[in-house]
Amino acid sequence: DLKDAVRVRDGTCRHPGCNRLAVFCELDHTIPWSQGGKTTYSNLASLCKRHHMFKTDAYWHYRQPDPGTIIAISPAGETYLTRPDPPPAPPPDIPPPF
């Protein structure tokens, strides 16, 4: 359920400008598990294989101050903020025509 919830929230790879669908991405701990990061909704993000590798190899760094809000920091020190699309609004309450 947690994997599904993160993938639905993210929609795509969370790296700035990447549009690979989250269903084809890997789930990554924003704070690495080996450094005490928890496997929680607020510490997971969808990253495609390429961008996951960039993070693992320490080219890019990511922070997640709020669930789904990702701050990506490039090798040059530039920061990029990405947020997931908001969930769709519920349909209006329209009574049946009969």
JSON list of C-alpha atoms in Angstrom, two decimals:
[
{"chain": "A", "resi": 1, "resn": "ASP", "atom": "CA", "xyz": [0.00, 0.00, 0.00]},
{"chain": "A", "resi": 2, "resn": "LEU", "atom": "CA", "xyz": [2.85, 2.40, 0.80]},
{"chain": "A", "resi": 3, "resn": "LYS", "atom": "CA", "xyz": [4.45, 1.89, -2.62]},
{"chain": "A", "resi": 4, "resn": "ASP", "atom": "CA", "xyz": [1.15, 2.57, -4.34]},
{"chain": "A", "resi": 5, "resn": "ALA", "atom": "CA", "xyz": [0.48, 5.68, -2.26]},
{"chain": "A", "resi": 6, "resn": "VAL", "atom": "CA", "xyz": [3.91, 7.19, -3.05]},
{"chain": "A", "resi": 7, "resn": "ARG", "atom": "CA", "xyz": [3.61, 6.38, -6.76]},
{"chain": "A", "resi": 8, "resn": "VAL", "atom": "CA", "xyz": [0.12, 7.88, -6.97]},
{"chain": "A", "resi": 9, "resn": "ARG", "atom": "CA", "xyz": [1.28, 10.99, -5.11]},
{"chain": "A", "resi": 10, "resn": "ASP", "atom": "CA", "xyz": [4.38, 11.46, -7.27]},
{"chain": "A", "resi": 11, "resn": "GLY", "atom": "CA", "xyz": [2.97, 10.53, -10.67]},
{"chain": "A", "resi": 12, "resn": "THR", "atom": "CA", "xyz": [6.43, 10.73, -12.30]},
{"chain": "A", "resi": 13, "resn": "CYS", "atom": "CA", "xyz": [10.10, 10.64, -11.39]},
{"chain": "A", "resi": 14, "resn": "ARG", "atom": "CA", "xyz": [10.61, 13.50, -8.94]},
{"chain": "A", "resi": 15, "resn": "HIS", "atom": "CA", "xyz": [13.85, 14.72, -10.51]},
{"chain": "A", "resi": 16, "resn": "PRO", "atom": "CA", "xyz": [13.27, 18.17, -12.03]},
{"chain": "A", "resi": 17, "resn": "GLY", "atom": "CA", "xyz": [12.16, 17.89, -15.65]},
{"chain": "A", "resi": 18, "resn": "CYS", "atom": "CA", "xyz": [11.95, 14.08, -15.74]},
{"chain": "A", "resi": 19, "resn": "ASN", "atom": "CA", "xyz": [8.61, 12.73, -16.87]},
{"chain": "A", "resi": 20, "resn": "ARG", "atom": "CA", "xyz": [9.14, 8.98, -16.51]},
{"chain": "A", "resi": 21, "resn": "LEU", "atom": "CA", "xyz": [5.99, 7.55, -14.96]},
{"chain": "A", "resi": 22, "resn": "ALA", "atom": "CA", "xyz": [6.31, 6.64, -11.29]},
{"chain": "A", "resi": 23, "resn": "VAL", "atom": "CA", "xyz": [5.07, 3.12, -11.97]},
{"chain": "A", "resi": 24, "resn": "PHE", "atom": "CA", "xyz": [8.36, 2.54, -13.86]},
{"chain": "A", "resi": 25, "resn": "CYS", "atom": "CA", "xyz": [10.51, 4.23, -11.19]},
{"chain": "A", "resi": 26, "resn": "GLU", "atom": "CA", "xyz": [12.25, 2.98, -8.10]},
{"chain": "A", "resi": 27, "resn": "LEU", "atom": "CA", "xyz": [11.23, 4.15, -4.66]},
{"chain": "A", "resi": 28, "resn": "ASP", "atom": "CA", "xyz": [14.09, 5.87, -2.91]},
{"chain": "A", "resi": 29, "resn": "HIS", "atom": "CA", "xyz": [14.62, 6.94, 0.69]},
{"chain": "A", "resi": 30, "resn": "THR", "atom": "CA", "xyz": [15.25, 10.70, 0.74]},
{"chain": "A", "resi": 31, "resn": "ILE", "atom": "CA", "xyz": [17.26, 10.23, 3.92]},
{"chain": "A", "resi": 32, "resn": "PRO", "atom": "CA", "xyz": [19.06, 6.95, 3.19]},
{"chain": "A", "resi": 33, "resn": "TRP", "atom": "CA", "xyz": [17.97, 3.94, 5.18]},
{"chain": "A", "resi": 34, "resn": "SER", "atom": "CA", "xyz": [21.63, 3.30, 6.06]},
{"chain": "A", "resi": 35, "resn": "GLN", "atom": "CA", "xyz": [21.72, 6.74, 7.71]},
{"chain": "A", "resi": 36, "resn": "GLY", "atom": "CA", "xyz": [18.62, 6.16, 9.81]},
{"chain": "A", "resi": 37, "resn": "GLY", "atom": "CA", "xyz": [16.00, 7.17, 7.23]},
{"chain": "A", "resi": 38, "resn": "LYS", "atom": "CA", "xyz": [12.64, 5.53, 7.80]},
{"chain": "A", "resi": 39, "resn": "THR", "atom": "CA", "xyz": [10.56, 3.72, 5.22]},
{"chain": "A", "resi": 40, "resn": "THR", "atom": "CA", "xyz": [7.65, 6.15, 5.45]},
{"chain": "A", "resi": 41, "resn": "TYR", "atom": "CA", "xyz": [5.42, 8.16, 3.13]},
{"chain": "A", "resi": 42, "resn": "SER", "atom": "CA", "xyz": [7.32, 11.33, 4.05]},
{"chain": "A", "resi": 43, "resn": "ASN", "atom": "CA", "xyz": [10.77, 9.83, 3.33]},
{"chain": "A", "resi": 44, "resn": "LEU", "atom": "CA", "xyz": [10.13, 8.05, 0.03]},
{"chain": "A", "resi": 45, "resn": "ALA", "atom": "CA", "xyz": [10.12, 9.45, -3.49]},
{"chain": "A", "resi": 46, "resn": "SER", "atom": "CA", "xyz": [9.91, 8.00, -6.99]},
{"chain": "A", "resi": 47, "resn": "LEU", "atom": "CA", "xyz": [13.17, 8.28, -8.94]},
{"chain": "A", "resi": 48, "resn": "CYS", "atom": "CA", "xyz": [13.87, 6.66, -12.28]},
{"chain": "A", "resi": 49, "resn": "LYS", "atom": "CA", "xyz": [16.94, 4.41, -12.44]},
{"chain": "A", "resi": 50, "resn": "ARG", "atom": "CA", "xyz": [19.11, 7.16, -13.93]},
{"chain": "A", "resi": 51, "resn": "HIS", "atom": "CA", "xyz": [18.25, 9.78, -11.33]},
{"chain": "A", "resi": 52, "resn": "HIS", "atom": "CA", "xyz": [18.41, 7.24, -8.50]},
{"chain": "A", "resi": 53, "resn": "MET", "atom": "CA", "xyz": [21.96, 6.46, -9.66]},
{"chain": "A", "resi": 54, "resn": "PHE", "atom": "CA", "xyz": [22.83, 10.19, -9.71]},
{"chain": "A", "resi": 55, "resn": "LYS", "atom": "CA", "xyz": [21.69, 10.39, -6.08]},
{"chain": "A", "resi": 56, "resn": "THR", "atom": "CA", "xyz": [23.48, 7.20, -5.03]},
{"chain": "A", "resi": 57, "resn": "ASP", "atom": "CA", "xyz": [26.71, 8.40, -6.65]},
{"chain": "A", "resi": 58, "resn": "ALA", "atom": "CA", "xyz": [26.31, 11.75, -4.81]},
{"chain": "A", "resi": 59, "resn": "TYR", "atom": "CA", "xyz": [25.99, 13.91, -7.93]},
{"chain": "A", "resi": 60, "resn": "TRP", "atom": "CA", "xyz": [22.54, 15.16, -6.91]},
{"chain": "A", "resi": 61, "resn": "HIS", "atom": "CA", "xyz": [21.14, 15.56, -3.41]},
{"chain": "A", "resi": 62, "resn": "TYR", "atom": "CA", "xyz": [17.48, 15.60, -2.41]},
{"chain": "A", "resi": 63, "resn": "ARG", "atom": "CA", "xyz": [15.55, 16.86, 0.59]},
{"chain": "A", "resi": 64, "resn": "GLN", "atom": "CA", "xyz": [11.88, 16.34, 1.36]},
{"chain": "A", "resi": 65, "resn": "PRO", "atom": "CA", "xyz": [10.73, 18.96, 3.89]},
{"chain": "A", "resi": 66, "resn": "ASP", "atom": "CA", "xyz": [7.07, 17.91, 3.50]},
{"chain": "A", "resi": 67, "resn": "PRO", "atom": "CA", "xyz": [5.66, 14.68, 2.07]},
{"chain": "A", "resi": 68, "resn": "GLY", "atom": "CA", "xyz": [5.96, 14.98, -1.70]},
{"chain": "A", "resi": 69, "resn": "THR", "atom": "CA", "xyz": [7.80, 18.32, -1.74]},
{"chain": "A", "resi": 70, "resn": "ILE", "atom": "CA", "xyz": [11.24, 17.63, -3.18]},
{"chain": "A", "resi": 71, "resn": "ILE", "atom": "CA", "xyz": [14.20, 19.99, -3.17]},
{"chain": "A", "resi": 72, "resn": "ALA", "atom": "CA", "xyz": [16.81, 18.75, -5.64]},
{"chain": "A", "resi": 73, "resn": "ILE", "atom": "CA", "xyz": [20.34, 20.15, -5.39]},
{"chain": "A", "resi": 74, "resn": "SER", "atom": "CA", "xyz": [22.50, 19.89, -8.52]},
{"chain": "A", "resi": 75, "resn": "PRO", "atom": "CA", "xyz": [26.26, 19.24, -8.60]},
{"chain": "A", "resi": 76, "resn": "ALA", "atom": "CA", "xyz": [26.69, 23.01, -9.22]},
{"chain": "A", "resi": 77, "resn": "GLY", "atom": "CA", "xyz": [24.68, 23.84, -6.09]},
{"chain": "A", "resi": 78, "resn": "GLU", "atom": "CA", "xyz": [21.52, 25.00, -7.92]},
{"chain": "A", "resi": 79, "resn": "THR", "atom": "CA", "xyz": [18.29, 24.11, -6.14]},
{"chain": "A", "resi": 80, "resn": "TYR", "atom": "CA", "xyz": [15.05, 23.03, -7.77]},
{"chain": "A", "resi": 81, "resn": "LEU", "atom": "CA", "xyz": [11.72, 22.67, -5.99]},
{"chain": "A", "resi": 82, "resn": "THR", "atom": "CA", "xyz": [9.16, 20.18, -7.25]},
{"chain": "A", "resi": 83, "resn": "ARG", "atom": "CA", "xyz": [5.73, 19.38, -5.88]},
{"chain": "A", "resi": 84, "resn": "PRO", "atom": "CA", "xyz": [3.37, 16.63, -6.94]},
{"chain": "A", "resi": 85, "resn": "ASP", "atom": "CA", "xyz": [0.17, 17.56, -8.70]},
{"chain": "A", "resi": 86, "resn": "PRO", "atom": "CA", "xyz": [-2.70, 17.99, -6.25]},
{"chain": "A", "resi": 87, "resn": "PRO", "atom": "CA", "xyz": [-5.18, 15.12, -6.11]},
{"chain": "A", "resi": 88, "resn": "PRO", "atom": "CA", "xyz": [-8.22, 15.54, -8.35]},
{"chain": "A", "resi": 89, "resn": "ALA", "atom": "CA", "xyz": [-11.23, 17.23, -6.82]},
{"chain": "A", "resi": 90, "resn": "PRO", "atom": "CA", "xyz": [-14.12, 14.96, -5.95]},
{"chain": "A", "resi": 91, "resn": "PRO", "atom": "CA", "xyz": [-17.02, 15.06, -8.38]},
{"chain": "A", "resi": 92, "resn": "PRO", "atom": "CA", "xyz": [-19.78, 17.49, -7.45]},
{"chain": "A", "resi": 93, "resn": "ASP", "atom": "CA", "xyz": [-22.86, 16.16, -5.72]},
{"chain": "A", "resi": 94, "resn": "ILE", "atom": "CA", "xyz": [-25.34, 16.18, -8.56]},
{"chain": "A", "resi": 95, "resn": "PRO", "atom": "CA", "xyz": [-28.57, 14.40, -7.80]},
{"chain": "A", "resi": 96, "resn": "PRO", "atom": "CA", "xyz": [-29.77, 11.84, -10.34]},
{"chain": "A", "resi": 97, "resn": "PRO", "atom": "CA", "xyz": [-32.22, 13.24, -12.92]},
{"chain": "A", "resi": 98, "resn": "PHE", "atom": "CA", "xyz": [-35.09, 11.00, -11.76]}
]
